[in-house]
Short mmCIF file of C-alpha atoms (C1' of nucleotides) in Angstrom, two decimals:
data_model
loop_
_atom_site.label_atom_id
_atom_site.label_comp_id
_atom_site.label_asym_id
_atom_site.label_seq_id
_atom_site.Cartn_x
_atom_site.Cartn_y
_atom_site.Cartn_z
CA MET X 18 122.49 143.95 61.40
CA PRO X 19 121.74 140.34 62.55
CA LYS X 20 118.34 139.91 64.39
CA ALA X 21 119.04 139.51 68.14
CA LYS X 22 118.04 136.04 69.28
CA GLU X 23 114.68 136.01 70.46
CA LYS X 24 113.87 135.33 74.24
CA GLU X 25 112.37 131.95 74.62
CA THR X 26 108.71 132.32 75.63
CA TYR X 27 105.90 129.87 75.59
CA ARG X 28 104.65 131.65 72.46
CA SER X 29 107.93 131.26 70.60
CA ARG X 30 108.22 127.60 71.63
CA LEU X 31 104.72 127.10 70.16
CA LYS X 32 105.53 128.87 67.07
CA ALA X 33 108.76 126.90 66.59
CA VAL X 34 106.72 123.72 66.27
CA GLY X 35 103.73 125.27 64.24
CA LEU X 36 101.10 125.77 66.93
CA ARG X 37 99.09 128.61 67.84
CA HIS X 38 99.53 130.42 71.02
CA THR X 39 96.41 130.17 73.15
CA MET X 40 95.52 130.73 76.77
CA PRO X 41 95.07 127.04 77.71
CA ARG X 42 98.56 126.12 76.07
CA GLU X 43 100.23 129.04 77.95
CA ARG X 44 98.62 127.87 81.26
CA ILE X 45 99.43 124.39 80.79
CA LEU X 46 103.11 124.89 79.65
CA SER X 47 103.56 127.33 82.43
CA HIS X 48 102.02 125.29 85.01
CA LEU X 49 104.24 122.31 84.11
CA ASP X 50 107.38 124.25 83.75
CA ARG X 51 108.49 124.09 87.45
CA LYS X 52 110.80 121.64 89.29
CA ASN X 53 109.14 118.69 90.86
CA VAL X 54 105.94 119.33 89.38
CA HIS X 55 104.41 116.14 87.60
CA PRO X 56 100.63 116.21 87.69
CA THR X 57 98.14 113.84 86.00
CA ALA X 58 95.70 115.24 83.59
CA GLU X 59 93.15 115.67 86.31
CA GLU X 60 95.36 117.17 88.72
CA LEU X 61 96.47 119.65 86.12
CA TYR X 62 92.87 120.54 85.57
CA GLN X 63 92.12 121.13 89.14
CA GLY X 64 95.19 122.96 89.55
CA LEU X 65 94.24 125.40 86.84
CA LYS X 66 90.74 125.64 87.86
CA ARG X 67 91.72 126.54 91.29
CA LYS X 68 93.66 129.47 89.83
CA GLY X 69 90.50 130.48 88.35
CA ALA X 70 91.48 129.60 84.81
CA PRO X 71 88.45 128.84 82.64
CA ILE X 72 89.50 125.67 80.80
CA GLY X 73 87.80 122.45 79.84
CA LEU X 74 89.01 119.11 80.83
CA SER X 75 88.89 117.72 77.25
CA THR X 76 91.18 120.76 76.21
CA ILE X 77 93.67 119.69 78.82
CA TYR X 78 93.77 116.10 77.40
CA LEU X 79 93.90 117.53 73.93
CA ASN X 80 96.67 119.80 74.28
CA LEU X 81 98.63 117.37 76.63
CA HIS X 82 98.60 115.12 73.39
CA VAL X 83 99.52 117.66 71.13
CA LEU X 84 102.23 119.20 73.30
CA ARG X 85 103.66 115.97 73.81
CA GLU X 86 103.70 114.99 70.09
CA HIS X 87 105.49 118.11 69.43
CA GLY X 88 108.01 117.31 72.09
CA LEU X 89 107.19 120.22 74.41
CA ILE X 90 106.41 118.26 77.34
CA TYR X 91 107.08 114.57 78.51
CA GLU X 92 104.57 111.98 79.58
CA PHE X 93 105.46 109.04 81.75
CA LYS X 94 103.92 106.35 83.98
CA ASP X 95 104.75 106.95 87.69
CA PRO X 96 105.13 103.67 89.79
CA LYS X 97 101.67 103.55 90.75
CA GLY X 98 100.81 103.48 86.83
CA GLU X 99 99.42 106.88 86.81
CA THR X 100 100.10 108.95 83.64
CA ARG X 101 101.92 112.03 84.56
CA PHE X 102 103.37 115.07 82.66
CA ASP X 103 106.57 117.13 82.87
CA GLY X 104 107.37 120.18 81.25
CA TRP X 105 110.43 121.49 82.94
CA THR X 106 112.82 122.58 80.51
CA GLU X 107 115.95 122.38 82.45
CA PRO X 108 117.73 119.12 81.54
CA HIS X 109 117.27 116.67 84.21
CA ALA X 110 116.65 112.98 85.36
CA HIS X 111 114.05 111.52 87.50
CA LEU X 112 114.77 110.08 90.92
CA VAL X 113 111.96 107.62 91.77
CA ASP X 114 111.35 106.55 95.24
CA LEU X 115 110.66 102.87 95.08
CA GLU X 116 108.74 103.00 98.63
CA THR X 117 106.48 105.83 98.21
CA GLY X 118 106.36 106.25 94.37
CA LYS X 119 107.57 109.98 94.64
CA VAL X 120 109.20 111.46 91.69
CA VAL X 121 111.98 113.99 92.19
CA ASP X 122 113.60 116.08 89.53
CA LEU X 123 117.41 115.91 89.54
CA PRO X 124 119.41 118.31 87.24
CA LEU X 125 121.80 116.83 85.19
CA LYS X 126 124.50 119.05 86.24
CA ASP X 127 124.00 117.52 89.72
CA LEU X 128 125.18 114.16 88.03
CA GLY X 129 128.33 116.07 86.38
CA LEU X 130 126.55 115.20 83.25
CA ASP X 131 126.54 117.58 80.12
CA ARG X 132 123.49 117.05 77.95
CA GLU X 133 125.06 117.84 74.56
CA ALA X 134 128.21 115.94 75.38
CA PHE X 135 126.35 112.88 76.27
CA LEU X 136 124.08 112.92 73.21
CA LYS X 137 127.08 113.22 71.02
CA GLU X 138 128.82 110.49 72.75
CA VAL X 139 125.85 108.09 72.53
CA SER X 140 125.41 109.01 68.80
CA GLY X 141 128.85 107.99 68.12
CA LYS X 142 128.43 104.78 69.89
CA THR X 143 125.21 103.70 68.56
CA GLY X 144 125.36 105.14 64.94
CA TRP X 145 121.81 106.79 65.76
CA GLU X 146 121.48 110.41 65.56
CA VAL X 147 120.27 110.92 69.35
CA LYS X 148 118.53 114.06 69.68
CA ASP X 149 117.00 113.63 73.30
CA PHE X 150 117.04 111.26 76.12
CA ARG X 151 115.31 110.36 79.46
CA LEU X 152 117.17 108.93 82.53
CA GLU X 153 115.00 107.35 85.37
CA LEU X 154 116.88 106.47 88.55
CA ARG X 155 115.17 104.14 90.91
CA GLY X 156 115.89 103.65 94.57
CA THR X 157 115.37 105.07 98.02
CA PRO X 158 116.30 108.57 99.22
CA PRO X 159 118.87 109.44 101.96
CA ALA X 160 117.35 108.93 105.39
CA LYS X 161 116.85 112.35 106.64
CA GLU X 162 117.73 113.25 110.21
CA MET P 16 128.98 72.40 101.93
CA PRO P 17 127.59 75.75 100.57
CA LYS P 18 124.57 75.32 98.48
CA ALA P 19 125.30 75.89 94.64
CA LYS P 20 123.73 79.02 93.28
CA GLU P 21 120.44 78.09 91.90
CA LYS P 22 119.91 78.43 88.08
CA GLU P 23 117.63 81.54 87.42
CA THR P 24 114.36 80.20 86.03
CA TYR P 25 111.09 82.01 85.93
CA ARG P 26 109.85 79.88 88.98
CA SER P 27 112.85 81.15 90.87
CA ARG P 28 112.44 84.52 90.01
CA LEU P 29 108.80 84.44 91.09
CA LYS P 30 109.63 82.74 94.31
CA ALA P 31 112.18 85.40 95.11
CA VAL P 32 109.42 87.94 95.19
CA GLY P 33 106.76 85.79 96.93
CA LEU P 34 104.68 85.15 93.87
CA ARG P 35 103.41 81.63 92.93
CA HIS P 36 104.61 79.93 89.85
CA THR P 37 101.79 79.49 87.44
CA MET P 38 101.33 78.62 83.77
CA PRO P 39 100.21 82.37 82.94
CA ARG P 40 103.06 83.82 84.42
CA GLU P 41 105.72 81.47 83.05
CA ARG P 42 104.17 82.14 79.52
CA ILE P 43 104.06 85.88 80.17
CA LEU P 44 107.63 86.07 81.60
CA SER P 45 108.95 83.84 78.83
CA HIS P 46 107.29 85.66 76.01
CA LEU P 47 108.61 89.18 77.15
CA ASP P 48 112.11 87.81 77.78
CA ARG P 49 113.54 88.51 74.48
CA LYS P 50 115.16 91.20 72.73
CA ASN P 51 113.17 93.95 71.02
CA VAL P 52 109.94 92.39 72.03
CA HIS P 53 107.67 95.14 73.43
CA PRO P 54 103.90 94.23 73.32
CA THR P 55 100.87 95.83 74.44
CA ALA P 56 98.58 93.80 76.64
CA GLU P 57 96.30 93.00 73.85
CA GLU P 58 99.43 91.91 71.62
CA LEU P 59 100.74 89.83 74.16
CA TYR P 60 97.17 88.33 74.66
CA GLN P 61 96.82 87.59 71.01
CA GLY P 62 100.42 86.25 70.85
CA LEU P 63 100.10 83.82 73.57
CA LYS P 64 96.75 82.62 72.07
CA ARG P 65 98.31 82.17 68.82
CA LYS P 66 100.62 79.76 70.37
CA GLY P 67 97.51 77.96 71.76
CA ALA P 68 97.94 78.89 75.39
CA PRO P 69 94.71 78.95 77.38
CA ILE P 70 94.72 82.38 79.01
CA GLY P 71 92.30 85.12 79.76
CA LEU P 72 92.89 88.83 78.93
CA SER P 73 92.18 89.84 82.46
CA THR P 74 94.85 87.31 83.60
CA ILE P 75 96.96 89.06 81.39
CA TYR P 76 96.31 92.49 82.73
CA LEU P 77 96.22 91.27 86.26
CA ASN P 78 99.65 89.68 86.02
CA LEU P 79 101.23 92.47 84.08
CA HIS P 80 100.23 94.53 86.96
CA VAL P 81 101.49 92.25 89.44
CA LEU P 82 104.83 91.43 87.75
CA ARG P 83 105.49 95.15 87.21
CA GLU P 84 104.84 96.02 90.74
CA HIS P 85 107.46 93.33 91.75
CA GLY P 86 109.85 94.81 89.60
CA LEU P 87 109.98 91.59 87.30
CA ILE P 88 108.88 93.51 84.06
CA TYR P 89 108.82 97.13 82.93
CA GLU P 90 106.05 99.06 81.69
CA PHE P 91 106.37 102.25 79.54
CA LYS P 92 104.61 104.51 76.85
CA ASP P 93 105.77 104.16 73.46
CA PRO P 94 105.79 107.33 71.10
CA LYS P 95 102.20 106.83 70.09
CA GLY P 96 101.23 106.67 73.79
CA GLU P 97 100.53 102.97 73.84
CA THR P 98 101.50 101.16 77.05
CA ARG P 99 103.92 98.51 76.35
CA PHE P 100 105.83 95.89 78.27
CA ASP P 101 109.48 94.76 78.48
CA GLY P 102 110.76 91.77 80.33
CA TRP P 103 114.18 91.25 78.79
CA THR P 104 116.65 90.51 81.56
CA GLU P 105 119.86 91.66 79.94
CA PRO P 106 120.52 95.24 81.21
CA HIS P 107 119.69 97.50 78.21
CA ALA P 108 118.45 101.05 77.06
CA HIS P 109 115.91 101.73 74.72
CA LEU P 110 116.46 103.51 71.20
CA VAL P 111 113.26 105.08 70.15
CA ASP P 112 112.92 106.31 66.51
CA LEU P 113 111.37 109.69 66.52
CA GLU P 114 109.95 109.06 63.03
CA THR P 115 108.33 105.69 63.08
CA GLY P 116 107.93 105.16 66.92
CA LYS P 117 109.84 101.80 66.84
CA VAL P 118 111.71 100.95 70.08
CA VAL P 119 114.90 98.96 69.72
CA ASP P 120 116.84 97.52 72.82
CA LEU P 121 120.30 98.55 73.37
CA PRO P 122 122.54 96.31 75.57
CA LEU P 123 124.48 98.83 77.93
CA LYS P 124 127.82 97.10 77.05
CA ASP P 125 127.23 98.46 73.51
CA LEU P 126 127.45 101.92 75.23
CA GLY P 127 130.42 100.80 77.06
CA LEU P 128 128.38 101.31 80.28
CA ASP P 129 128.77 98.96 83.30
CA ARG P 130 125.24 98.71 85.02
CA GLU P 131 126.64 98.07 88.77
CA ALA P 132 129.34 100.76 88.47
CA PHE P 133 126.91 103.17 87.05
CA LEU P 134 124.41 102.67 89.92
CA LYS P 135 127.18 102.99 92.26
CA GLU P 136 128.53 106.23 90.67
CA VAL P 137 124.93 107.78 90.65
CA SER P 138 124.38 106.77 94.25
CA GLY P 139 127.39 108.41 95.32
CA LYS P 140 126.47 111.58 93.42
CA THR P 141 122.97 111.94 94.63
CA GLY P 142 123.00 110.40 98.15
CA TRP P 143 120.11 108.10 97.06
CA GLU P 144 120.65 104.28 97.17
CA VAL P 145 119.85 103.92 93.40
CA LYS P 146 118.93 100.16 92.67
CA ASP P 147 117.80 100.49 89.21
CA PHE P 148 117.51 102.82 86.17
CA ARG P 149 115.99 103.21 82.86
CA LEU P 150 117.62 105.12 79.79
CA GLU P 151 115.54 106.03 76.82
CA LEU P 152 117.46 107.46 73.80
CA ARG P 153 115.36 109.31 71.41
CA GLY P 154 116.44 110.05 67.69
CA THR P 155 116.87 108.59 64.34
CA PRO P 156 118.44 105.48 63.18
CA PRO P 157 121.47 105.31 60.72
CA ALA P 158 120.43 105.50 57.07
CA LYS P 159 120.76 101.86 55.69
CA GLU P 160 121.94 101.32 52.39
"C1'" DA I 10 88.29 136.36 56.66
"C1'" DT I 11 90.02 131.97 57.56
"C1'" DC I 12 90.93 128.03 59.77
"C1'" DA I 13 92.73 126.28 64.11
"C1'" DT I 14 91.11 125.82 68.85
"C1'" DT I 15 87.90 125.54 72.65
"C1'" DG I 16 84.86 123.02 75.57
"C1'" DC I 17 80.63 120.62 76.30
"C1'" DA I 18 78.57 116.19 76.33
"C1'" DA I 19 78.32 111.73 74.49
"C1'" DA I 20 80.95 107.83 73.14
"C1'" DC I 21 84.73 104.75 73.50
"C1'" DT I 22 88.34 101.65 74.86
"C1'" DG I 23 91.63 99.93 77.72
"C1'" DT I 24 91.75 98.23 82.29
"C1'" DT I 25 89.80 96.67 86.70
"C1'" DT I 26 86.73 94.04 89.51
"C1'" DG I 27 83.40 90.36 91.39
"C1'" DC I 28 82.92 86.03 91.89
"C1'" DA I 29 82.76 80.87 91.29
"C1'" DT I 30 86.09 77.62 90.15
"C1'" DC I 31 90.66 75.83 89.95
"C1'" DA I 32 95.50 74.34 91.22
"C1'" DA I 33 100.11 75.41 93.78
"C1'" DG I 34 102.31 74.77 97.65
"C1'" DC A 1 93.92 71.19 102.82
"C1'" DT A 2 94.72 76.27 102.42
"C1'" DT A 3 95.18 80.05 100.08
"C1'" DG A 4 96.35 82.36 96.29
"C1'" DA A 5 95.34 82.47 91.12
"C1'" DT A 6 92.38 81.97 86.91
"C1'" DG A 7 89.05 83.91 83.77
"C1'" DC A 8 84.55 84.95 82.33
"C1'" DA A 9 81.23 88.75 82.05
"C1'" DA A 10 80.04 93.13 83.86
"C1'" DA A 11 81.43 97.75 85.57
"C1'" DC A 12 84.59 101.28 85.48
"C1'" DA A 13 87.49 105.44 84.46
"C1'" DG A 14 90.58 107.90 81.99
"C1'" DT A 15 90.69 109.58 77.52
"C1'" DT A 16 89.10 110.71 72.83
"C1'" DT A 17 85.60 112.58 69.56
"C1'" DG A 18 81.56 115.38 67.23
"C1'" DC A 19 80.20 119.58 66.68
"C1'" DA A 20 78.93 124.44 67.17
"C1'" DA A 21 81.02 128.60 68.96
"C1'" DT A 22 85.13 131.03 69.52
"C1'" DG A 23 89.35 133.59 68.73
"C1'" DA A 24 94.35 133.69 66.82
"C1'" DT A 25 96.89 135.26 62.71
#
DNA sequence: ATCATTGCAAACTGTTTGCATCAAG
DNA sequence: CTTGATGCAAACAGTTTGCAATGAT
């Protein structure tokens, strides 16, 4: 009988790219894997420390680097020029407030966009094999009342 | 009679955002305003020096910062994590080679995409007033023969 | 048992800042 | 003239590295 598809855990995601599963990595991935969470390295460190997690700042840096290289998280510069990280796994774009600098996650489905279809379409038009993409929208949010 | 539309020069672009026109700024904008040119601060410095331009590295940094804040240039992290700058004015996306890290400019029209129409569409769907966007496509280029 | 990973402290490097001079408007 | 911009050298801050201890497979 065919093996059932494994449930996607952080452990399995790490294994898939040849990385060992460790507490720091579990904690980092888990912390980043939420909507609208894009901390700097330092903020992530403080956040984990506050939860009582024993972890070193250099371990944070090292793993952010490794995880990014393996495509498990995304690194970007916010409008203030600070380096931030994003590990939310739902396909999404970023809405960036030009006034405040705030970065908000926008699920692609809210744009009526299908990730796979888009990748295919762009691949056809460019000749490249496009495997992933990032979309950053910059502007001002609707006035709230 | 209505004044004719000014030709867009670096001077006029600087003026539009309230910045003085100076030699360093002219040189930086001019150097960056080409397809497939995305230097680091250091590379830009070396490039201008090689052309015989008298300019200081701190001036480069200062102006890259100021020009970015005013939206005249774009700053991004390449796959190696280096900070690079882009000042090409034709609306375009970035094609990033996942193997080599090379970044290639792709005019939006090659994607059959109209910038203004897209901004309008996205504004409608999100409720934000979206004024600009960045699209980064990641994958592998067509095998050349 | 083996070898990747951790985490501290030290080192490093890209970037920013203080300040006197200079030049754009 | 007035005020912002330049650019050197010094200071800084975020990030990386060396290495002994640890822990995942």
